[in-house]
Every structure is written in structure tokens, then in C-alpha cells.
mmCIF file of C-alpha atoms and ligand atoms in Angstrom:
data_model
loop_
_atom_site.group_PDB
_atom_site.id
_atom_site.type_symbol
_atom_site.label_atom_id
_atom_site.label_comp_id
_atom_site.label_asym_id
_atom_site.label_seq_id
_atom_site.Cartn_x
_atom_site.Cartn_y
_atom_site.Cartn_z
ATOM 1 C CA MET P 82 -79.491 -108.529 2.652
ATOM 2 C CA LYS P 83 -82.547 -106.425 1.797
ATOM 3 C CA VAL P 84 -81.743 -102.783 1.066
ATOM 4 C CA ALA P 85 -83.969 -99.729 0.499
ATOM 5 C CA VAL P 86 -83.003 -96.393 -1.067
ATOM 6 C CA LEU P 87 -85.116 -93.343 -0.208
ATOM 7 C CA GLY P 88 -84.577 -90.434 -2.608
ATOM 8 C CA LEU P 89 -83.954 -91.046 -6.283
ATOM 9 C CA GLY P 90 -82.789 -87.648 -7.463
ATOM 10 C CA ALA P 91 -79.565 -87.022 -9.408
ATOM 11 C CA MET P 92 -77.460 -89.081 -6.976
ATOM 12 C CA GLY P 93 -79.954 -91.548 -5.502
ATOM 13 C CA SER P 94 -81.149 -92.765 -8.906
ATOM 14 C CA GLN P 95 -77.587 -93.560 -10.012
ATOM 15 C CA LEU P 96 -76.787 -95.226 -6.727
ATOM 16 C CA LEU P 97 -79.884 -97.428 -7.044
ATOM 17 C CA LEU P 98 -79.034 -98.380 -10.637
ATOM 18 C CA ARG P 99 -75.537 -99.316 -9.495
ATOM 19 C CA LEU P 100 -76.889 -101.557 -6.716
ATOM 20 C CA ILE P 101 -79.343 -103.207 -9.158
ATOM 21 C CA ASP P 102 -76.391 -103.983 -11.478
ATOM 22 C CA GLN P 103 -74.537 -105.511 -8.541
ATOM 23 C CA GLY P 104 -77.409 -107.909 -7.824
ATOM 24 C CA VAL P 105 -78.387 -106.361 -4.487
ATOM 25 C CA ASP P 106 -81.945 -107.107 -3.275
ATOM 26 C CA ILE P 107 -83.143 -103.538 -3.453
ATOM 27 C CA THR P 108 -86.230 -101.318 -3.470
ATOM 28 C CA GLY P 109 -86.232 -97.576 -4.143
ATOM 29 C CA TRP P 110 -88.699 -94.807 -3.520
ATOM 30 C CA ASN P 111 -88.945 -91.200 -4.640
ATOM 31 C CA ARG P 112 -91.506 -88.600 -3.577
ATOM 32 C CA ASP P 113 -92.101 -87.722 -7.236
ATOM 33 C CA ALA P 114 -92.502 -91.135 -8.883
ATOM 34 C CA ARG P 115 -92.120 -89.686 -12.394
ATOM 35 C CA ARG P 116 -88.558 -88.716 -11.617
ATOM 36 C CA ALA P 117 -87.605 -92.334 -10.898
ATOM 37 C CA GLU P 118 -89.177 -93.406 -14.179
ATOM 38 C CA ARG P 119 -87.327 -90.673 -16.074
ATOM 39 C CA ALA P 120 -84.063 -91.995 -14.587
ATOM 40 C CA GLY P 121 -84.796 -95.355 -16.241
ATOM 41 C CA ILE P 122 -85.369 -97.364 -13.060
ATOM 42 C CA PRO P 123 -87.489 -100.453 -13.836
ATOM 43 C CA GLY P 124 -90.835 -100.423 -11.975
ATOM 44 C CA ARG P 125 -90.178 -103.736 -10.210
ATOM 45 C CA PHE P 126 -87.457 -102.042 -8.140
ATOM 46 C CA LEU P 127 -89.751 -99.223 -7.014
ATOM 47 C CA ALA P 128 -92.181 -98.939 -4.104
ATOM 48 C CA GLY P 129 -95.251 -96.694 -4.017
ATOM 49 C CA SER P 130 -94.360 -95.244 -0.608
ATOM 50 C CA ALA P 131 -91.336 -94.845 1.634
ATOM 51 C CA ARG P 132 -93.024 -97.041 4.239
ATOM 52 C CA GLU P 133 -93.490 -99.815 1.705
ATOM 53 C CA ALA P 134 -89.857 -99.475 0.563
ATOM 54 C CA VAL P 135 -88.351 -99.885 4.045
ATOM 55 C CA ALA P 136 -90.591 -102.714 5.255
ATOM 56 C CA GLY P 137 -88.266 -105.638 6.058
ATOM 57 C CA ALA P 138 -85.111 -103.762 4.954
ATOM 58 C CA GLU P 139 -81.929 -104.423 6.934
ATOM 59 C CA VAL P 140 -80.158 -101.384 5.470
ATOM 60 C CA VAL P 141 -82.007 -98.181 4.527
ATOM 61 C CA ILE P 142 -80.063 -95.603 2.513
ATOM 62 C CA THR P 143 -81.278 -92.008 2.432
ATOM 63 C CA MET P 144 -80.041 -89.826 -0.450
ATOM 64 C CA LEU P 145 -82.212 -86.754 -0.036
ATOM 65 C CA ALA P 146 -81.705 -83.061 -0.701
ATOM 66 C CA ASP P 147 -80.913 -81.951 2.850
ATOM 67 C CA GLY P 148 -81.237 -82.587 6.568
ATOM 68 C CA PRO P 149 -84.865 -81.415 6.898
ATOM 69 C CA ALA P 150 -85.852 -83.860 4.117
ATOM 70 C CA VAL P 151 -83.996 -86.683 5.910
ATOM 71 C CA ARG P 152 -85.694 -85.823 9.198
ATOM 72 C CA ALA P 153 -89.146 -85.712 7.519
ATOM 73 C CA VAL P 154 -88.794 -88.939 5.517
ATOM 74 C CA LEU P 155 -87.290 -90.937 8.397
ATOM 75 C CA GLY P 156 -89.954 -89.542 10.731
ATOM 76 C CA ASP P 157 -92.563 -90.928 8.370
ATOM 77 C CA VAL P 158 -91.071 -94.449 8.260
ATOM 78 C CA ALA P 159 -89.641 -94.744 11.798
ATOM 79 C CA ASP P 160 -92.371 -97.063 13.092
ATOM 80 C CA VAL P 161 -91.957 -99.412 10.110
ATOM 81 C CA LEU P 162 -88.190 -99.828 10.506
ATOM 82 C CA GLY P 163 -87.316 -103.150 12.067
ATOM 83 C CA GLU P 164 -85.445 -103.290 15.367
ATOM 84 C CA GLY P 165 -81.714 -103.391 14.575
ATOM 85 C CA ALA P 166 -82.168 -102.030 11.040
ATOM 86 C CA LEU P 167 -79.360 -99.706 9.950
ATOM 87 C CA VAL P 168 -80.131 -96.319 8.404
ATOM 88 C CA LEU P 169 -77.252 -94.943 6.346
ATOM 89 C CA ASP P 170 -77.653 -91.281 5.476
ATOM 90 C CA MET P 171 -75.602 -90.613 2.351
ATOM 91 C CA SER P 172 -77.017 -87.109 1.822
ATOM 92 C CA THR P 173 -75.083 -84.006 2.827
ATOM 93 C CA SER P 174 -77.238 -83.257 5.854
ATOM 94 C CA GLY P 175 -74.875 -81.537 8.298
ATOM 95 C CA PRO P 176 -73.916 -82.664 11.804
ATOM 96 C CA ALA P 177 -76.768 -81.086 13.786
ATOM 97 C CA ILE P 178 -79.549 -83.003 12.033
ATOM 98 C CA SER P 179 -77.439 -86.184 11.806
ATOM 99 C CA CYS P 180 -77.008 -86.246 15.587
ATOM 100 C CA GLU P 181 -80.670 -85.413 16.167
ATOM 101 C CA VAL P 182 -81.907 -88.183 13.837
ATOM 102 C CA ALA P 183 -79.435 -90.695 15.322
ATOM 103 C CA GLU P 184 -80.817 -90.005 18.800
ATOM 104 C CA THR P 185 -84.459 -90.243 17.709
ATOM 105 C CA LEU P 186 -83.868 -93.566 15.936
ATOM 106 C CA ALA P 187 -81.823 -94.964 18.826
ATOM 107 C CA GLY P 188 -84.949 -94.533 20.952
ATOM 108 C CA ARG P 189 -86.600 -97.024 18.592
ATOM 109 C CA ARG P 190 -83.600 -99.377 18.579
ATOM 110 C CA VAL P 191 -82.837 -98.447 14.987
ATOM 111 C CA ARG P 192 -79.175 -97.857 14.187
ATOM 112 C CA PHE P 193 -78.017 -94.728 12.323
ATOM 113 C CA ALA P 194 -74.736 -93.843 10.644
ATOM 114 C CA GLU P 195 -73.786 -91.121 8.220
ATOM 115 C CA ALA P 196 -72.079 -91.950 4.955
ATOM 116 C CA PRO P 197 -71.912 -88.735 2.899
ATOM 117 C CA VAL P 198 -70.058 -89.085 -0.358
ATOM 118 C CA SER P 199 -67.396 -87.316 -2.346
ATOM 119 C CA GLY P 200 -67.955 -87.705 -6.089
ATOM 120 C CA SER P 201 -70.851 -86.839 -8.363
ATOM 121 C CA VAL P 202 -73.405 -88.705 -10.482
ATOM 122 C CA GLY P 203 -70.845 -90.520 -12.682
ATOM 123 C CA ALA P 204 -69.044 -91.887 -9.625
ATOM 124 C CA ALA P 205 -72.386 -92.941 -8.090
ATOM 125 C CA ARG P 206 -73.278 -94.861 -11.248
ATOM 126 C CA GLY P 207 -69.811 -96.396 -11.545
ATOM 127 C CA GLY P 208 -69.386 -97.340 -7.878
ATOM 128 C CA THR P 209 -66.322 -95.124 -7.465
ATOM 129 C CA LEU P 210 -67.531 -92.720 -4.798
ATOM 130 C CA THR P 211 -65.394 -91.898 -1.783
ATOM 131 C CA VAL P 212 -67.573 -92.626 1.235
ATOM 132 C CA LEU P 213 -67.001 -90.739 4.491
ATOM 133 C CA PHE P 214 -68.280 -92.707 7.470
ATOM 134 C CA GLY P 215 -69.471 -91.364 10.809
ATOM 135 C CA GLY P 216 -70.778 -93.939 13.231
ATOM 136 C CA ALA P 217 -69.992 -96.997 15.321
ATOM 137 C CA ALA P 218 -67.455 -99.585 14.146
ATOM 138 C CA GLU P 219 -70.085 -102.353 14.202
ATOM 139 C CA ASP P 220 -72.356 -100.255 11.995
ATOM 140 C CA LEU P 221 -69.505 -99.782 9.534
ATOM 141 C CA ALA P 222 -69.092 -103.561 9.436
ATOM 142 C CA ALA P 223 -72.852 -103.968 8.845
ATOM 143 C CA ALA P 224 -72.819 -101.347 6.065
ATOM 144 C CA GLU P 225 -69.754 -102.757 4.327
ATOM 145 C CA PRO P 226 -71.599 -105.339 2.119
ATOM 146 C CA VAL P 227 -73.515 -102.416 0.560
ATOM 147 C CA LEU P 228 -70.813 -99.736 0.618
ATOM 148 C CA ARG P 229 -68.308 -101.917 -1.200
ATOM 149 C CA HIS P 230 -70.541 -101.710 -4.305
ATOM 150 C CA LEU P 231 -70.740 -97.927 -4.138
ATOM 151 C CA GLY P 232 -67.331 -96.621 -3.252
ATOM 152 C CA LYS P 233 -63.713 -97.177 -4.114
ATOM 153 C CA LYS P 234 -62.947 -96.291 -0.534
ATOM 154 C CA THR P 235 -64.762 -95.824 2.793
ATOM 155 C CA ILE P 236 -63.041 -93.539 5.286
ATOM 156 C CA PRO P 237 -64.086 -93.861 8.955
ATOM 157 C CA LEU P 238 -63.880 -90.408 10.554
ATOM 158 C CA GLY P 239 -65.352 -90.877 14.019
ATOM 159 C CA PRO P 240 -68.810 -90.870 15.612
ATOM 160 C CA VAL P 241 -72.022 -89.567 14.006
ATOM 161 C CA GLY P 242 -71.411 -85.890 13.203
ATOM 162 C CA ALA P 243 -67.747 -86.269 12.223
ATOM 163 C CA ALA P 244 -68.313 -87.410 8.648
ATOM 164 C CA SER P 245 -70.969 -84.817 7.896
ATOM 165 C CA THR P 246 -68.744 -82.067 9.290
ATOM 166 C CA PHE P 247 -65.810 -83.154 7.158
ATOM 167 C CA LYS P 248 -68.065 -83.527 4.101
ATOM 168 C CA LEU P 249 -69.001 -79.855 4.546
ATOM 169 C CA CYS P 250 -65.282 -78.979 4.711
ATOM 170 C CA LEU P 251 -64.634 -80.820 1.433
ATOM 171 C CA ASN P 252 -67.578 -79.154 -0.253
ATOM 172 C CA ALA P 253 -66.609 -75.715 1.024
ATOM 173 C CA LEU P 254 -63.268 -76.211 -0.725
ATOM 174 C CA LEU P 255 -64.948 -77.415 -3.913
ATOM 175 C CA HIS P 256 -67.597 -74.684 -4.048
ATOM 176 C CA THR P 257 -65.114 -71.935 -3.252
ATOM 177 C CA PHE P 258 -62.939 -73.159 -6.121
ATOM 178 C CA ASN P 259 -65.981 -73.406 -8.420
ATOM 179 C CA ALA P 260 -66.924 -69.789 -7.636
ATOM 180 C CA THR P 261 -63.357 -68.617 -8.247
ATOM 181 C CA LEU P 262 -63.118 -70.566 -11.505
ATOM 182 C CA ALA P 263 -66.340 -68.933 -12.720
ATOM 183 C CA GLU P 264 -64.972 -65.514 -11.758
ATOM 184 C CA VAL P 265 -61.582 -65.853 -13.429
ATOM 185 C CA LEU P 266 -63.111 -67.246 -16.629
ATOM 186 C CA GLY P 267 -65.250 -64.117 -16.728
ATOM 187 C CA ALA P 268 -62.205 -61.894 -16.186
ATOM 188 C CA ALA P 269 -60.254 -63.681 -18.924
ATOM 189 C CA THR P 270 -63.036 -63.542 -21.508
ATOM 190 C CA ARG P 271 -63.809 -59.901 -20.772
ATOM 191 C CA ALA P 272 -60.126 -59.237 -21.484
ATOM 192 C CA GLY P 273 -60.662 -60.798 -24.924
ATOM 193 C CA ILE P 274 -59.231 -64.251 -24.267
ATOM 194 C CA ASP P 275 -61.097 -67.140 -25.890
ATOM 195 C CA LEU P 276 -63.131 -69.106 -23.317
ATOM 196 C CA ARG P 277 -61.912 -72.551 -24.472
ATOM 197 C CA THR P 278 -58.305 -71.429 -24.529
ATOM 198 C CA ALA P 279 -58.626 -69.992 -21.039
ATOM 199 C CA TYR P 280 -60.322 -73.130 -19.686
ATOM 200 C CA ASP P 281 -57.901 -75.583 -21.259
ATOM 201 C CA THR P 282 -54.897 -73.584 -20.122
ATOM 202 C CA ILE P 283 -56.207 -73.755 -16.559
ATOM 203 C CA GLY P 284 -56.666 -77.487 -17.208
ATOM 204 C CA GLU P 285 -52.977 -77.800 -18.014
ATOM 205 C CA SER P 286 -51.799 -75.740 -15.069
ATOM 206 C CA VAL P 287 -50.846 -76.832 -11.570
ATOM 207 C CA ILE P 288 -54.386 -76.030 -10.329
ATOM 208 C CA ALA P 289 -55.938 -78.599 -12.715
ATOM 209 C CA ALA P 290 -57.794 -80.754 -10.217
ATOM 210 C CA PRO P 291 -59.945 -83.619 -11.594
ATOM 211 C CA PHE P 292 -62.879 -81.222 -11.090
ATOM 212 C CA VAL P 293 -61.547 -78.923 -13.822
ATOM 213 C CA HIS P 294 -61.534 -81.812 -16.288
ATOM 214 C CA TYR P 295 -64.900 -83.351 -15.525
ATOM 215 C CA LYS P 296 -66.656 -79.991 -15.438
ATOM 216 C CA ARG P 297 -65.176 -78.893 -18.797
ATOM 217 C CA ASP P 298 -68.296 -79.653 -20.851
ATOM 218 C CA ALA P 299 -70.518 -77.937 -18.307
ATOM 219 C CA PHE P 300 -68.394 -74.762 -18.187
ATOM 220 C CA LEU P 301 -68.052 -74.602 -21.989
ATOM 221 C CA ALA P 302 -71.687 -75.471 -22.846
ATOM 222 C CA ASP P 303 -73.474 -72.946 -25.067
ATOM 223 C CA GLY P 304 -76.860 -73.671 -23.499
ATOM 224 C CA MET P 305 -77.667 -74.809 -19.972
ATOM 225 C CA PRO P 306 -75.603 -77.928 -19.108
ATOM 226 C CA PRO P 307 -77.273 -81.009 -17.552
ATOM 227 C CA VAL P 308 -77.645 -80.639 -13.794
ATOM 228 C CA ALA P 309 -75.113 -82.760 -11.919
ATOM 229 C CA PHE P 310 -75.020 -80.525 -8.817
ATOM 230 C CA ALA P 311 -77.656 -77.827 -8.461
ATOM 231 C CA VAL P 312 -76.800 -74.286 -7.310
ATOM 232 C CA ASP P 313 -79.501 -74.551 -4.598
ATOM 233 C CA LEU P 314 -77.635 -77.523 -3.074
ATOM 234 C CA VAL P 315 -74.339 -75.594 -3.237
ATOM 235 C CA ARG P 316 -75.972 -72.835 -1.175
ATOM 236 C CA LYS P 317 -77.247 -75.436 1.300
ATOM 237 C CA ASP P 318 -73.742 -76.901 1.725
ATOM 238 C CA LEU P 319 -72.092 -73.519 2.242
ATOM 239 C CA GLU P 320 -74.696 -72.342 4.753
ATOM 240 C CA LEU P 321 -74.317 -75.629 6.671
ATOM 241 C CA PHE P 322 -70.534 -75.231 6.656
ATOM 242 C CA LEU P 323 -70.763 -71.678 7.957
ATOM 243 C CA ALA P 324 -73.218 -72.746 10.672
ATOM 244 C CA ALA P 325 -71.226 -75.815 11.701
ATOM 245 C CA VAL P 326 -67.653 -74.614 11.751
ATOM 246 C CA THR P 327 -67.731 -70.942 12.545
ATOM 247 C CA ASP P 328 -68.208 -69.348 15.892
ATOM 248 C CA PRO P 329 -67.521 -65.798 17.113
ATOM 249 C CA GLY P 330 -63.899 -64.929 16.428
ATOM 250 C CA ARG P 331 -63.354 -67.913 14.154
ATOM 251 C CA ASP P 332 -65.053 -67.005 10.933
ATOM 252 C CA ALA P 333 -64.563 -68.382 7.431
ATOM 253 C CA PRO P 334 -64.310 -65.270 5.249
ATOM 254 C CA THR P 335 -63.439 -66.978 1.953
ATOM 255 C CA VAL P 336 -66.288 -69.458 2.194
ATOM 256 C CA GLY P 337 -68.596 -66.632 3.291
ATOM 257 C CA THR P 338 -67.742 -64.708 0.132
ATOM 258 C CA ALA P 339 -68.401 -67.777 -2.037
ATOM 259 C CA ALA P 340 -71.789 -68.184 -0.312
ATOM 260 C CA GLY P 341 -72.573 -64.572 -1.299
ATOM 261 C CA VAL P 342 -71.761 -65.343 -4.939
ATOM 262 C CA VAL P 343 -74.050 -68.388 -4.835
ATOM 263 C CA ARG P 344 -76.851 -66.247 -3.381
ATOM 264 C CA ARG P 345 -76.424 -63.892 -6.347
ATOM 265 C CA ALA P 346 -76.707 -66.844 -8.712
ATOM 266 C CA GLN P 347 -79.969 -67.901 -7.041
ATOM 267 C CA GLU P 348 -81.287 -64.327 -7.334
ATOM 268 C CA ALA P 349 -80.383 -64.473 -11.039
ATOM 269 C CA GLY P 350 -82.672 -67.506 -11.412
ATOM 270 C CA LEU P 351 -79.936 -70.156 -11.547
ATOM 271 C CA GLY P 352 -80.959 -72.061 -8.380
ATOM 272 C CA SER P 353 -82.023 -75.247 -10.119
ATOM 273 C CA GLU P 354 -79.220 -75.097 -12.707
ATOM 274 C CA ASP P 355 -75.824 -76.784 -12.470
ATOM 275 C CA MET P 356 -73.089 -75.240 -10.309
ATOM 276 C CA ALA P 357 -71.025 -74.461 -13.447
ATOM 277 C CA THR P 358 -73.630 -71.852 -14.423
ATOM 278 C CA LEU P 359 -72.115 -69.513 -11.821
ATOM 279 C CA ALA P 360 -69.902 -68.517 -14.749
ATOM 280 C CA ARG P 361 -72.949 -66.825 -16.290
ATOM 281 C CA LEU P 362 -72.735 -64.111 -13.640
ATOM 282 C CA TYR P 363 -69.477 -62.888 -15.186
ATOM 283 C CA ARG P 364 -70.093 -63.182 -18.921
ATOM 284 C CA PRO P 365 -68.829 -60.327 -21.081
HETATM 285 P P1 LIG Y 1457 -81.487 -83.833 -6.128
HETATM 286 O O1 LIG Y 1457 -81.275 -84.339 -7.493
HETATM 287 O O2 LIG Y 1457 -82.024 -82.450 -5.938
HETATM 288 O O3 LIG Y 1457 -82.466 -84.874 -5.370
HETATM 289 C C1 LIG Y 1457 -82.987 -84.541 -4.115
HETATM 290 C C2 LIG Y 1457 -83.872 -85.681 -3.652
HETATM 291 O O4 LIG Y 1457 -84.435 -85.331 -2.384
HETATM 292 C C3 LIG Y 1457 -85.030 -85.998 -4.582
HETATM 293 O O5 LIG Y 1457 -85.231 -87.385 -4.546
HETATM 294 C C4 LIG Y 1457 -86.192 -85.254 -3.912
HETATM 295 O O6 LIG Y 1457 -87.444 -85.787 -4.216
HETATM 296 C C5 LIG Y 1457 -85.851 -85.524 -2.473
HETATM 297 N N1 LIG Y 1457 -86.512 -84.642 -1.521
HETATM 298 C C6 LIG Y 1457 -86.240 -83.341 -1.269
HETATM 299 N N2 LIG Y 1457 -87.032 -82.876 -0.281
HETATM 300 C C7 LIG Y 1457 -87.810 -83.923 0.096
HETATM 301 C C8 LIG Y 1457 -88.817 -84.087 1.081
HETATM 302 N N3 LIG Y 1457 -89.184 -83.080 1.896
HETATM 303 N N4 LIG Y 1457 -89.417 -85.281 1.184
HETATM 304 C C9 LIG Y 1457 -89.067 -86.314 0.387
HETATM 305 N N5 LIG Y 1457 -88.091 -86.240 -0.566
HETATM 306 C C10 LIG Y 1457 -87.485 -85.042 -0.695
HETATM 307 O O7 LIG Y 1457 -80.172 -83.901 -5.245
HETATM 308 P P2 LIG Y 1457 -78.871 -84.823 -5.480
HETATM 309 O O8 LIG Y 1457 -77.950 -84.083 -6.386
HETATM 310 O O9 LIG Y 1457 -79.297 -86.203 -5.780
HETATM 311 O O10 LIG Y 1457 -78.215 -84.747 -4.032
HETATM 312 C C11 LIG Y 1457 -78.656 -85.576 -2.966
HETATM 313 C C12 LIG Y 1457 -77.774 -85.309 -1.753
HETATM 314 O O11 LIG Y 1457 -76.431 -85.699 -2.060
HETATM 315 C C13 LIG Y 1457 -77.707 -83.845 -1.341
HETATM 316 O O12 LIG Y 1457 -77.611 -83.763 0.054
HETATM 317 C C14 LIG Y 1457 -76.437 -83.350 -2.010
HETATM 318 O O13 LIG Y 1457 -75.894 -82.239 -1.346
HETATM 319 C C15 LIG Y 1457 -75.565 -84.579 -1.917
HETATM 320 N N6 LIG Y 1457 -74.526 -84.725 -2.949
HETATM 321 C C16 LIG Y 1457 -74.780 -84.402 -4.248
HETATM 322 C C17 LIG Y 1457 -73.776 -84.589 -5.196
HETATM 323 C C18 LIG Y 1457 -74.017 -84.256 -6.661
HETATM 324 O O14 LIG Y 1457 -73.041 -84.221 -7.419
HETATM 325 N N7 LIG Y 1457 -75.235 -84.049 -7.096
HETATM 326 C C19 LIG Y 1457 -72.536 -85.106 -4.834
HETATM 327 C C20 LIG Y 1457 -72.319 -85.452 -3.492
HETATM 328 C C21 LIG Y 1457 -73.337 -85.274 -2.565
HETATM 329 P P3 LIG Y 1457 -88.309 -85.187 -5.452
HETATM 330 O O15 LIG Y 1457 -87.666 -85.724 -6.698
HETATM 331 O O16 LIG Y 1457 -89.674 -85.716 -5.217
HETATM 332 O O17 LIG Y 1457 -88.213 -83.684 -5.358
#
């Protein structure tokens, strides 16, 4: 099976490297070619354009920043995609654009399913992502030979739109917790408690989710930590959640407050920094 990956940022690059390791016949493309090189992807696995990457591919994975990027990149390659090819969008795009892109591609007899992921760059590299699947059962079967290399588990959630909606729910929970963690670390340190002691005590408490452990280095870094999940993408997720799941009379006040905190972080110049840098808003 020939596979293409469009978008080799923090997640896409690791996903591609994983599929190379697994012996998949694969070609990747990134808008900024230097980024793919910096990620250590050998040139023979890279195409010079998205159109070149998808030519002859049976499965095309998109791992792009957001829905508008997915719409733009797929719009550019749509006439090159073979009839019956399957596009798997693994980005966090949101249900509105997922459904729109699915309909556009269906008009060209190209199949579309959403497969947003839970797990960050380490899980992408190690093939231990949790994959949420929104799409037809036959498309899940067609995607399975690729997905089994990427995830420890694939969870079918319903038609296109269902997986991206639930992905936004998961991320709203994560980002709200991240914002609260940043805030309470600030409160503790301003009260004179040592940052490491505060963090590790949280890590030993009942609220110690895996997130608390794998983000430890990022929260305790003296300088700027490496970017695993950029603040700009956190804002995108929260805005998509608020747009997708709230309607008049059914608001999401906690998530709305977290989105406000993330906006402050962007205004403070942290947009392209890791999500753990929200803690910098509350430093003593
Ligand atoms: P990232 O490092 O910022 O990479 C974004 C990618 O999108 C880059 O390849 C970028 O290309 C490309 N891109 C953006 N706009 C584009 C456009 N208009 N045309 C073509 N390419 C465009 O983001 P990431 O962390 O890999 O995240 C990718 C997706 O996965 C996002 O939807 C994110 O929410 C989701 N996600 C991330 C994580 C995580 O831990 N990072 C975990 C789960 C899900 P350039 O390099 O040329 O700018």
C-alpha cells in the first residue's frame, strides 16, 4: 500500500518517521521543506510538492495545523487523488471543515475519514497514539493497515464529524487542566513554596494524570522548553470546541475562561511556545 503524509510539523514528522521504521511505502511533504530536513527525514522519503506526494497513493494522511490548512492543501491536490483513494485527516480540524471536505472529495469519488489523535510527539514516534475514528466502517477497514502502526488503539465514534467533535472535548479537558495547573503553580510559588516541591507533590496526588508526569520537564524548565504543543494550537482547539459544542443557553464557562487565559498568553508573545509556558503568566 502506498501512503502519503502531508504536513511534517511536530506531529507529522514523527508519524512519518514511525511509518518509515515500520517499512511502509511512504512519501511525505511539508510546505517548508527545511522543517522536514531539520526533523531528520531522509530526502528519499520526501516529495517536492503535495501533488507529487499524493500521486498514486492509496492512503493520504493529513497532519496539518488546522481545518483551513487541510481544506487548502486537499483543494490543491484533489484532482491528483486517484478514484477510491482514502484521505485520513489526523489533524484536529473540527467537525464543520471535516464534513465540508468529506463532501467535496466525495464529489470526486475520493473517500474521507477523520482520525484525530490523542497523544503527543512521543506517542506519534512510538506508535502509541490513541486514534479516534469518524467515518464509514469500510474506510476504517481500509485505514487499519496504516493505523495499526500508529496507535495502540483506534476508537470508532460514528460518522465524519463525530471523532473531531470528541477530539475537541478531550482537548478542552486537557487545556483547561493545563491552564489551571499553570495558575496553581503560580499561586504556590508566590506563597513561597518551591516550584519543584509543588509540582512533584501534585504529581503524587490523586490528580496526577499522565500529563502531569510527561510535562514535568516542560513546566520546570528554566528557559523555554521544546515545543511539543504550541499555545497557538491550544487556542485553535478551544475556539473550535466553543464553536462546535455551545449554543445559546448551553455555554461552556470553564472552557471559555481557559480560552481567555490562552489569549493572554498569545498577547504576552507565547503563541509559538509550548503550552506549559502558560505558567509564565503567573510567575512571582
Ligand atoms: P505544527 O508543528 O505547528 O505543524 C503544523 C503543520 O501544518 C506544518 O507542517 C505546517 O507547515 C502545516 N501548515 C500549516 N498551515 C498550512 C498551510 N496553509 N498549507 C500547508 N501547510 C500548512 O503542529 P503539530 O503540533 O504537528 O499539530 C498538527 C495537528 O495535530 C494540529 O491540528 C494539532 O492540533 C494536532 N495535534 C497536535 C498534538 C501535539 O502534541 N503537538 C497532539 C495531538 C494533535 P509549515 O512547516 O510549512 O509551516
